[in-house]
PDB file of C-alpha atoms and ligand atoms in Angstrom:
ATOM      1  CA  UNK A   1      86.981  43.688-134.225  1.00  0.00           C
ATOM      2  CA  UNK A   2      87.478  46.570-136.646  1.00  0.00           C
ATOM      3  CA  UNK A   3      91.130  47.422-137.242  1.00  0.00           C
ATOM      4  CA  UNK A   4      92.247  50.951-138.113  1.00  0.00           C
ATOM      5  CA  UNK A   5      95.795  51.945-139.087  1.00  0.00           C
ATOM      6  CA  UNK A   6      96.915  55.596-139.152  1.00  0.00           C
ATOM      7  CA  UNK A   7      99.796  56.406-141.483  1.00  0.00           C
ATOM      8  CA  UNK A   8     102.105  59.419-141.841  1.00  0.00           C
ATOM      9  CA  UNK A   9     105.668  59.769-143.086  1.00  0.00           C
ATOM     10  CA  UNK A  10     107.853  59.060-140.063  1.00  0.00           C
ATOM     11  CA  UNK A  11     105.374  57.577-137.551  1.00  0.00           C
ATOM     12  CA  UNK A  12     106.726  59.850-134.823  1.00  0.00           C
ATOM     13  CA  UNK A  13     104.435  62.908-135.016  1.00  0.00           C
ATOM     14  CA  UNK A  14     101.026  62.786-136.712  1.00  0.00           C
ATOM     15  CA  UNK A  15     100.011  59.123-136.849  1.00  0.00           C
ATOM     16  CA  UNK A  16     101.035  58.316-133.240  1.00  0.00           C
ATOM     17  CA  UNK A  17      99.028  61.380-132.189  1.00  0.00           C
ATOM     18  CA  UNK A  18      96.010  60.126-134.145  1.00  0.00           C
ATOM     19  CA  UNK A  19      96.424  56.667-132.609  1.00  0.00           C
ATOM     20  CA  UNK A  20      96.609  58.104-129.090  1.00  0.00           C
ATOM     21  CA  UNK A  21      93.617  60.423-129.503  1.00  0.00           C
ATOM     22  CA  UNK A  22      91.401  57.805-131.122  1.00  0.00           C
ATOM     23  CA  UNK A  23      92.354  55.083-128.619  1.00  0.00           C
ATOM     24  CA  UNK A  24      91.517  57.410-125.754  1.00  0.00           C
ATOM     25  CA  UNK A  25      88.124  58.350-127.227  1.00  0.00           C
ATOM     26  CA  UNK A  26      87.280  54.715-127.950  1.00  0.00           C
ATOM     27  CA  UNK A  27      88.029  53.875-124.319  1.00  0.00           C
ATOM     28  CA  UNK A  28      85.931  56.782-123.079  1.00  0.00           C
ATOM     29  CA  UNK A  29      83.026  55.686-125.299  1.00  0.00           C
ATOM     30  CA  UNK A  30      83.299  51.990-124.399  1.00  0.00           C
ATOM     31  CA  UNK A  31      84.221  51.040-127.980  1.00  0.00           C
ATOM     32  CA  UNK A  32      87.747  49.798-127.314  1.00  0.00           C
ATOM     33  CA  UNK A  33      86.580  46.167-127.450  1.00  0.00           C
ATOM     34  CA  UNK A  34      85.190  46.750-130.957  1.00  0.00           C
ATOM     35  CA  UNK A  35      87.916  48.828-132.603  1.00  0.00           C
ATOM     36  CA  UNK A  36      91.703  48.321-132.514  1.00  0.00           C
ATOM     37  CA  UNK A  37      94.073  51.104-133.578  1.00  0.00           C
ATOM     38  CA  UNK A  38      97.703  51.125-134.700  1.00  0.00           C
ATOM     39  CA  UNK A  39      99.985  53.480-136.635  1.00  0.00           C
ATOM     40  CA  UNK A  40     102.879  53.274-139.093  1.00  0.00           C
ATOM     41  CA  UNK A  41     105.069  55.422-141.342  1.00  0.00           C
ATOM     42  CA  UNK A  42     105.571  55.166-145.090  1.00  0.00           C
ATOM     43  CA  UNK A  43     109.308  55.655-144.493  1.00  0.00           C
ATOM     44  CA  UNK A  44     111.604  53.952-142.033  1.00  0.00           C
ATOM     45  CA  UNK A  45     113.743  56.866-140.816  1.00  0.00           C
ATOM     46  CA  UNK A  46     112.749  56.409-137.183  1.00  0.00           C
ATOM     47  CA  UNK A  47     111.945  52.712-136.772  1.00  0.00           C
ATOM     48  CA  UNK A  48     111.829  51.760-133.091  1.00  0.00           C
ATOM     49  CA  UNK A  49     111.826  55.367-131.877  1.00  0.00           C
ATOM     50  CA  UNK A  50     109.378  56.861-129.401  1.00  0.00           C
ATOM     51  CA  UNK A  51     107.198  59.691-130.722  1.00  0.00           C
ATOM     52  CA  UNK A  52     108.803  63.130-131.114  1.00  0.00           C
ATOM     53  CA  UNK A  53     108.892  64.750-127.676  1.00  0.00           C
ATOM     54  CA  UNK A  54     107.066  67.829-128.997  1.00  0.00           C
ATOM     55  CA  UNK A  55     104.180  65.556-130.050  1.00  0.00           C
ATOM     56  CA  UNK A  56     104.276  63.674-126.743  1.00  0.00           C
ATOM     57  CA  UNK A  57     104.208  66.921-124.750  1.00  0.00           C
ATOM     58  CA  UNK A  58     101.423  68.497-126.793  1.00  0.00           C
ATOM     59  CA  UNK A  59      99.287  65.350-126.453  1.00  0.00           C
ATOM     60  CA  UNK A  60     100.036  65.078-122.726  1.00  0.00           C
ATOM     61  CA  UNK A  61      98.716  68.633-122.247  1.00  0.00           C
ATOM     62  CA  UNK A  62      95.393  67.271-123.526  1.00  0.00           C
ATOM     63  CA  UNK A  63      95.575  64.186-121.325  1.00  0.00           C
ATOM     64  CA  UNK A  64      96.697  61.735-124.011  1.00  0.00           C
ATOM     65  CA  UNK A  65      99.700  59.461-123.444  1.00  0.00           C
ATOM     66  CA  UNK A  66     101.862  58.654-126.504  1.00  0.00           C
ATOM     67  CA  UNK A  67     104.923  57.542-124.553  1.00  0.00           C
ATOM     68  CA  UNK A  68     104.524  53.792-125.019  1.00  0.00           C
ATOM     69  CA  UNK A  69     104.311  53.906-128.811  1.00  0.00           C
ATOM     70  CA  UNK A  70     107.254  52.956-131.064  1.00  0.00           C
ATOM     71  CA  UNK A  71     107.658  53.787-134.741  1.00  0.00           C
ATOM     72  CA  UNK A  72     107.327  51.153-137.421  1.00  0.00           C
ATOM     73  CA  UNK A  73     107.189  51.103-141.197  1.00  0.00           C
ATOM     74  CA  UNK A  74     104.060  50.358-143.242  1.00  0.00           C
ATOM     75  CA  UNK A  75     104.251  46.920-144.889  1.00  0.00           C
ATOM     76  CA  UNK A  76     102.153  45.279-147.624  1.00  0.00           C
ATOM     77  CA  UNK A  77     100.569  42.851-145.142  1.00  0.00           C
ATOM     78  CA  UNK A  78      99.052  45.843-143.321  1.00  0.00           C
ATOM     79  CA  UNK A  79      96.727  46.248-146.297  1.00  0.00           C
ATOM     80  CA  UNK A  80      95.499  42.687-145.729  1.00  0.00           C
ATOM     81  CA  UNK A  81      95.206  42.959-141.973  1.00  0.00           C
ATOM     82  CA  UNK A  82      93.536  46.346-141.448  1.00  0.00           C
ATOM     83  CA  UNK A  83      89.978  47.338-142.404  1.00  0.00           C
ATOM     84  CA  UNK A  84      90.886  51.020-142.766  1.00  0.00           C
ATOM     85  CA  UNK A  85      94.274  52.555-143.567  1.00  0.00           C
ATOM     86  CA  UNK A  86      94.021  56.282-142.929  1.00  0.00           C
ATOM     87  CA  UNK A  87      96.595  58.714-144.354  1.00  0.00           C
ATOM     88  CA  UNK A  88      97.466  62.044-142.753  1.00  0.00           C
ATOM     89  CA  UNK A  89      98.336  63.776-146.040  1.00  0.00           C
ATOM     90  CA  UNK A  90      98.032  63.342-149.790  1.00  0.00           C
ATOM     91  CA  UNK A  91     101.589  62.208-150.382  1.00  0.00           C
ATOM     92  CA  UNK A  92     101.201  59.354-147.923  1.00  0.00           C
ATOM     93  CA  UNK A  93      97.700  58.617-149.263  1.00  0.00           C
ATOM     94  CA  UNK A  94      99.125  58.156-152.766  1.00  0.00           C
ATOM     95  CA  UNK A  95     101.920  55.978-151.388  1.00  0.00           C
ATOM     96  CA  UNK A  96      99.428  53.727-149.575  1.00  0.00           C
ATOM     97  CA  UNK A  97      97.152  53.522-152.633  1.00  0.00           C
ATOM     98  CA  UNK A  98     100.071  52.282-154.732  1.00  0.00           C
ATOM     99  CA  UNK A  99     100.829  49.611-152.118  1.00  0.00           C
ATOM    100  CA  UNK A 100      97.142  48.682-151.819  1.00  0.00           C
ATOM    101  CA  UNK A 101      96.473  47.996-155.492  1.00  0.00           C
ATOM    102  CA  UNK A 102      92.922  47.545-156.783  1.00  0.00           C
ATOM    103  CA  UNK A 103      92.080  44.863-154.244  1.00  0.00           C
ATOM    104  CA  UNK A 104      92.535  47.047-151.150  1.00  0.00           C
ATOM    105  CA  UNK A 105      92.062  50.577-152.514  1.00  0.00           C
ATOM    106  CA  UNK A 106      88.620  50.821-150.886  1.00  0.00           C
ATOM    107  CA  UNK A 107      90.259  50.643-147.431  1.00  0.00           C
ATOM    108  CA  UNK A 108      92.527  53.639-147.998  1.00  0.00           C
ATOM    109  CA  UNK A 109      91.246  56.963-146.631  1.00  0.00           C
ATOM    110  CA  UNK A 110      92.493  60.547-146.450  1.00  0.00           C
ATOM    111  CA  UNK A 111      91.806  61.433-142.826  1.00  0.00           C
ATOM    112  CA  UNK A 112      90.433  64.988-142.933  1.00  0.00           C
ATOM    113  CA  UNK A 113      88.884  64.831-146.402  1.00  0.00           C
ATOM    114  CA  UNK A 114      86.962  61.676-145.518  1.00  0.00           C
ATOM    115  CA  UNK A 115      86.139  62.227-141.832  1.00  0.00           C
ATOM    116  CA  UNK A 116      86.333  65.969-141.118  1.00  0.00           C
ATOM    117  CA  UNK A 117      85.321  67.893-144.240  1.00  0.00           C
ATOM    118  CA  UNK A 118      84.273  70.790-141.981  1.00  0.00           C
ATOM    119  CA  UNK A 119      87.953  71.323-141.061  1.00  0.00           C
ATOM    120  CA  UNK A 120      88.388  73.062-144.420  1.00  0.00           C
ATOM    121  CA  UNK A 121      91.699  71.332-145.174  1.00  0.00           C
ATOM    122  CA  UNK A 122      92.400  67.858-146.566  1.00  0.00           C
ATOM    123  CA  UNK A 123      95.756  67.290-144.928  1.00  0.00           C
ATOM    124  CA  UNK A 124      97.234  67.247-141.436  1.00  0.00           C
ATOM    125  CA  UNK A 125     100.364  69.370-142.063  1.00  0.00           C
ATOM    126  CA  UNK A 126     103.763  67.856-141.303  1.00  0.00           C
ATOM    127  CA  UNK A 127     104.912  69.565-138.068  1.00  0.00           C
ATOM    128  CA  UNK A 128     108.404  68.033-137.943  1.00  0.00           C
ATOM    129  CA  UNK A 129     110.438  70.998-139.207  1.00  0.00           C
ATOM    130  CA  UNK A 130     108.196  73.681-137.708  1.00  0.00           C
ATOM    131  CA  UNK A 131     107.747  75.178-134.265  1.00  0.00           C
ATOM    132  CA  UNK A 132     105.859  73.828-131.292  1.00  0.00           C
ATOM    133  CA  UNK A 133     102.663  75.615-132.323  1.00  0.00           C
ATOM    134  CA  UNK A 134     102.432  73.235-135.269  1.00  0.00           C
ATOM    135  CA  UNK A 135     101.820  70.377-132.876  1.00  0.00           C
ATOM    136  CA  UNK A 136      98.781  72.074-131.351  1.00  0.00           C
ATOM    137  CA  UNK A 137      97.409  72.673-134.850  1.00  0.00           C
ATOM    138  CA  UNK A 138      97.960  68.957-135.581  1.00  0.00           C
ATOM    139  CA  UNK A 139      96.022  68.059-132.424  1.00  0.00           C
ATOM    140  CA  UNK A 140      93.149  70.413-133.271  1.00  0.00           C
ATOM    141  CA  UNK A 141      92.787  68.793-136.705  1.00  0.00           C
ATOM    142  CA  UNK A 142      93.202  65.235-135.457  1.00  0.00           C
ATOM    143  CA  UNK A 143      90.523  65.748-132.797  1.00  0.00           C
ATOM    144  CA  UNK A 144      88.078  66.698-135.559  1.00  0.00           C
ATOM    145  CA  UNK A 145      89.023  63.716-137.706  1.00  0.00           C
ATOM    146  CA  UNK A 146      88.804  61.389-134.695  1.00  0.00           C
ATOM    147  CA  UNK A 147      85.216  62.387-134.002  1.00  0.00           C
ATOM    148  CA  UNK A 148      84.199  61.839-137.634  1.00  0.00           C
ATOM    149  CA  UNK A 149      85.981  58.519-137.880  1.00  0.00           C
ATOM    150  CA  UNK A 150      84.433  57.170-134.689  1.00  0.00           C
ATOM    151  CA  UNK A 151      80.983  58.343-135.793  1.00  0.00           C
ATOM    152  CA  UNK A 152      81.404  56.488-139.089  1.00  0.00           C
ATOM    153  CA  UNK A 153      82.574  53.330-137.295  1.00  0.00           C
ATOM    154  CA  UNK A 154      79.399  53.443-135.217  1.00  0.00           C
ATOM    155  CA  UNK A 155      77.171  53.625-138.282  1.00  0.00           C
ATOM    156  CA  UNK A 156      78.572  50.992-140.574  1.00  0.00           C
ATOM    157  CA  UNK A 157      81.167  48.328-141.316  1.00  0.00           C
ATOM    158  CA  UNK A 158      84.312  49.669-142.924  1.00  0.00           C
ATOM    159  CA  UNK A 159      83.444  53.257-142.024  1.00  0.00           C
TER     160      UNK A 159
HETATM  161  P1  4NP B   1     105.383  62.510-139.143  1.00  0.00           P
HETATM  162  O1  4NP B   1     106.489  63.678-139.149  1.00  0.00           O
HETATM  163  O2  4NP B   1     105.311  62.000-140.579  1.00  0.00           O
HETATM  164  O3  4NP B   1     104.142  63.196-138.737  1.00  0.00           O
HETATM  165  O4  4NP B   1     105.863  61.456-138.174  1.00  0.00           O
HETATM  166  C1  4NP B   1     107.773  63.511-139.660  1.00  0.00           C
HETATM  167  C2  4NP B   1     108.727  62.861-138.913  1.00  0.00           C
HETATM  168  C3  4NP B   1     110.026  62.740-139.393  1.00  0.00           C
HETATM  169  C4  4NP B   1     110.336  63.266-140.637  1.00  0.00           C
HETATM  170  C5  4NP B   1     109.380  63.901-141.387  1.00  0.00           C
HETATM  171  C6  4NP B   1     108.087  64.021-140.891  1.00  0.00           C
HETATM  172  N1  4NP B   1     111.653  63.157-141.119  1.00  0.00           N
HETATM  173  O5  4NP B   1     111.922  63.683-142.211  1.00  0.00           O
HETATM  174  O6  4NP B   1     112.527  62.550-140.454  1.00  0.00           O
END
């Protein structure tokens, strides 16, 4: 089983959305017995909370259910446990790299840079303080990254 962890700041907007989208696509493609997905935040502001309702609603409009997820904080053991730790933006990428150290740095990815270079941006922008339209933009970007990530999981170990 390959294990993939998506990471953003609060674990209530971007990384739960990435988890939900990728889980759904893995199920649709019959890969859910080969790849397990989770998400976490680099900060603990919202531990135990359900995803932001704007994220839940935007995902639901595309047929993806986020409602059962609960926020948690990234911990050092995650770098041991997961094969890939995928950051939504550069700030969180740098944070994870510092936690990973030399031993686990190879597992740490920047989602759009590494899996959706055609998107033209490296980061999934933080939608928390913006309007609802920001959540659709987040979904558009995450759908592109999800396709690239799943394609790379099909072709080789570690992605
Ligand atoms: P996320 O969005 O990192 O995509 O979950 C945020 C959620 C909460 C906060 C910032 C970003 N916050 O500052 O509480």
